mmCIF file of C-alpha atoms in Angstrom:
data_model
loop_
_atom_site.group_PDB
_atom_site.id
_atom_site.type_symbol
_atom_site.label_atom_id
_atom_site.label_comp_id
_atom_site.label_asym_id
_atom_site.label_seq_id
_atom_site.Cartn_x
_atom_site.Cartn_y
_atom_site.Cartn_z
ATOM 1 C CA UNK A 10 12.952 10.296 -16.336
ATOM 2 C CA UNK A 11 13.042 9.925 -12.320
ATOM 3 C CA UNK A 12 16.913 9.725 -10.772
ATOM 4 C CA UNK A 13 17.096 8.076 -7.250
ATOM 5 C CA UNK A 14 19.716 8.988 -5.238
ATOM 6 C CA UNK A 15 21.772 6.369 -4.410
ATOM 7 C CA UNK A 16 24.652 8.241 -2.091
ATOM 8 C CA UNK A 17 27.104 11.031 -2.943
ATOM 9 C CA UNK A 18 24.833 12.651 -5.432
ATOM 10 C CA UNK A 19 24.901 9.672 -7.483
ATOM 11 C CA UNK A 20 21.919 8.761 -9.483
ATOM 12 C CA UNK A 21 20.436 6.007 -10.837
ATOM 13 C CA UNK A 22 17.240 5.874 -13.028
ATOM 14 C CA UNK A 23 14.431 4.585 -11.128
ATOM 15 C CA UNK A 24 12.290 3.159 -14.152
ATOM 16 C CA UNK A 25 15.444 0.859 -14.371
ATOM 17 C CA UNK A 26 15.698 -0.817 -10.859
ATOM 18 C CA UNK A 27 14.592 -4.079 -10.858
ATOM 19 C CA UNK A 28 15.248 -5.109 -7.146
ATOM 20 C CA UNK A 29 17.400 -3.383 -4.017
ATOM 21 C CA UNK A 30 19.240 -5.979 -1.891
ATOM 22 C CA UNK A 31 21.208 -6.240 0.916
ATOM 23 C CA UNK A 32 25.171 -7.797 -0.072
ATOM 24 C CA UNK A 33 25.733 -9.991 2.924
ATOM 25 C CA UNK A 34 24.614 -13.501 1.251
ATOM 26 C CA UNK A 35 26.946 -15.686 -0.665
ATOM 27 C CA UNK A 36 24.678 -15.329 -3.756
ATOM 28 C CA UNK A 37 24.755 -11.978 -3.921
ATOM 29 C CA UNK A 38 28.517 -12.012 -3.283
ATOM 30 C CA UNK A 39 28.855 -14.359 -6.135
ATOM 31 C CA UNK A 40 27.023 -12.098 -8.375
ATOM 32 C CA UNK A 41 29.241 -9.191 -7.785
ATOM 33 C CA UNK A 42 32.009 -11.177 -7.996
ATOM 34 C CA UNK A 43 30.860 -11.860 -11.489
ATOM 35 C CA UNK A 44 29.260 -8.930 -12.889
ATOM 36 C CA UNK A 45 33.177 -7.597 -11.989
ATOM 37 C CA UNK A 46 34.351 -9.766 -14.288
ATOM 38 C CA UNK A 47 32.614 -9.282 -17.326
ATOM 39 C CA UNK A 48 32.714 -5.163 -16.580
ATOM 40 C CA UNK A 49 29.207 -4.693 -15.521
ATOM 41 C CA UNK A 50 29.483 -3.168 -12.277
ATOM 42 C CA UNK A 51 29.215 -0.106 -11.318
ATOM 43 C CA UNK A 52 30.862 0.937 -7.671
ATOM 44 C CA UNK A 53 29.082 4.057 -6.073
ATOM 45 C CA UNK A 54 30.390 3.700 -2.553
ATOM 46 C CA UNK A 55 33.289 6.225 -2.722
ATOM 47 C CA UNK A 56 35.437 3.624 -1.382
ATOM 48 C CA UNK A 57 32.685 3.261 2.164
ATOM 49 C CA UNK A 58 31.257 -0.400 2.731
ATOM 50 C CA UNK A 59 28.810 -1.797 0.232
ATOM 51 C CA UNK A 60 25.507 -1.767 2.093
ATOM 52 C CA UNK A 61 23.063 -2.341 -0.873
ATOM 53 C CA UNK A 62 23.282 -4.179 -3.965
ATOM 54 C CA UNK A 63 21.136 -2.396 -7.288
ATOM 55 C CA UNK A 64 19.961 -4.728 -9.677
ATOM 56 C CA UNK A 65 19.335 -2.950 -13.221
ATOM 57 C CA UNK A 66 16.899 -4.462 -15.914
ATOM 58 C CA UNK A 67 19.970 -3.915 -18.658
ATOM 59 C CA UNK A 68 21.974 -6.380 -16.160
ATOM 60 C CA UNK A 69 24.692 -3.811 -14.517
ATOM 61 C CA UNK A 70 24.391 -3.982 -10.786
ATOM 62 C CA UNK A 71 25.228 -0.992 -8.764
ATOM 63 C CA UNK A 72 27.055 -0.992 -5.305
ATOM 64 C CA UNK A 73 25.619 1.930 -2.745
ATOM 65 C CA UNK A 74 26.765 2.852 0.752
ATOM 66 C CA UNK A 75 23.640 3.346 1.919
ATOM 67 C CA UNK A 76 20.751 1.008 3.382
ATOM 68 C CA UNK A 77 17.727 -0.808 0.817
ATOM 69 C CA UNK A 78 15.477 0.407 3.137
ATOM 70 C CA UNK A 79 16.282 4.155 2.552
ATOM 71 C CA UNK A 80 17.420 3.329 -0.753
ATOM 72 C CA UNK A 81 13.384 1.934 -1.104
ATOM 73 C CA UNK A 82 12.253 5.026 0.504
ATOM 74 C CA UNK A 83 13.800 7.269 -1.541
ATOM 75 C CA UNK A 84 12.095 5.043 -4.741
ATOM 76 C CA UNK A 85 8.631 5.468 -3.030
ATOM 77 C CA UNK A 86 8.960 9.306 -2.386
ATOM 78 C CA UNK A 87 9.594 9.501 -6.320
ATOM 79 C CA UNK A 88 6.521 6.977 -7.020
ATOM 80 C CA UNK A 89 4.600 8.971 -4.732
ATOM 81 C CA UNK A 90 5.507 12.877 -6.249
ATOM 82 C CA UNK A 91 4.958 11.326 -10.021
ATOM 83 C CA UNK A 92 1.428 10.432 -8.734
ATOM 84 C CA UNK A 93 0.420 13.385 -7.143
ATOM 85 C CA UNK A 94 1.600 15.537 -10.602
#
């Protein structure tokens, strides 16, 4: 199984990431508003401002302090070591 890191040694399992988002739109607000609710998210920002927003195929949705774009990198560098062995 590959781990991403998604900030403060926190991992997440990248076969599981559906989509990496940014949490500035209303939607997206409303979803983490939600998944709060019924105890499905998971807060990795150590308390530091929510820059990305983890969706998970099993539903939870992960907050990260750091950017989808290195958050997407880091996913890529793990696609790219599992194909070169």
């Amino acid at each position: 199984m590959k781990l991403v890191n998604i900030g403060f040694g926190n991992m997440v399992a990248a076969a599981r990431i559906v989509a990496v988002i940014g949490p500035d739109s209303a939607p997206v607000k409303r979803m983490i508003a939600e998944s709060r609710d019924r105890g499905d998210l998971i807060d990795a920002t150590y308390g530091r401002r929510t820059r990305s927003v983890i969706l998970t195929d099993s539903g939870n949705i992960v907050l990260s302090a750091i950017l989808p774009e290195t958050v997407a990198s880091r996913l890529e560098e793990e696609d790219t070591e599992a194909q070169n062995g």
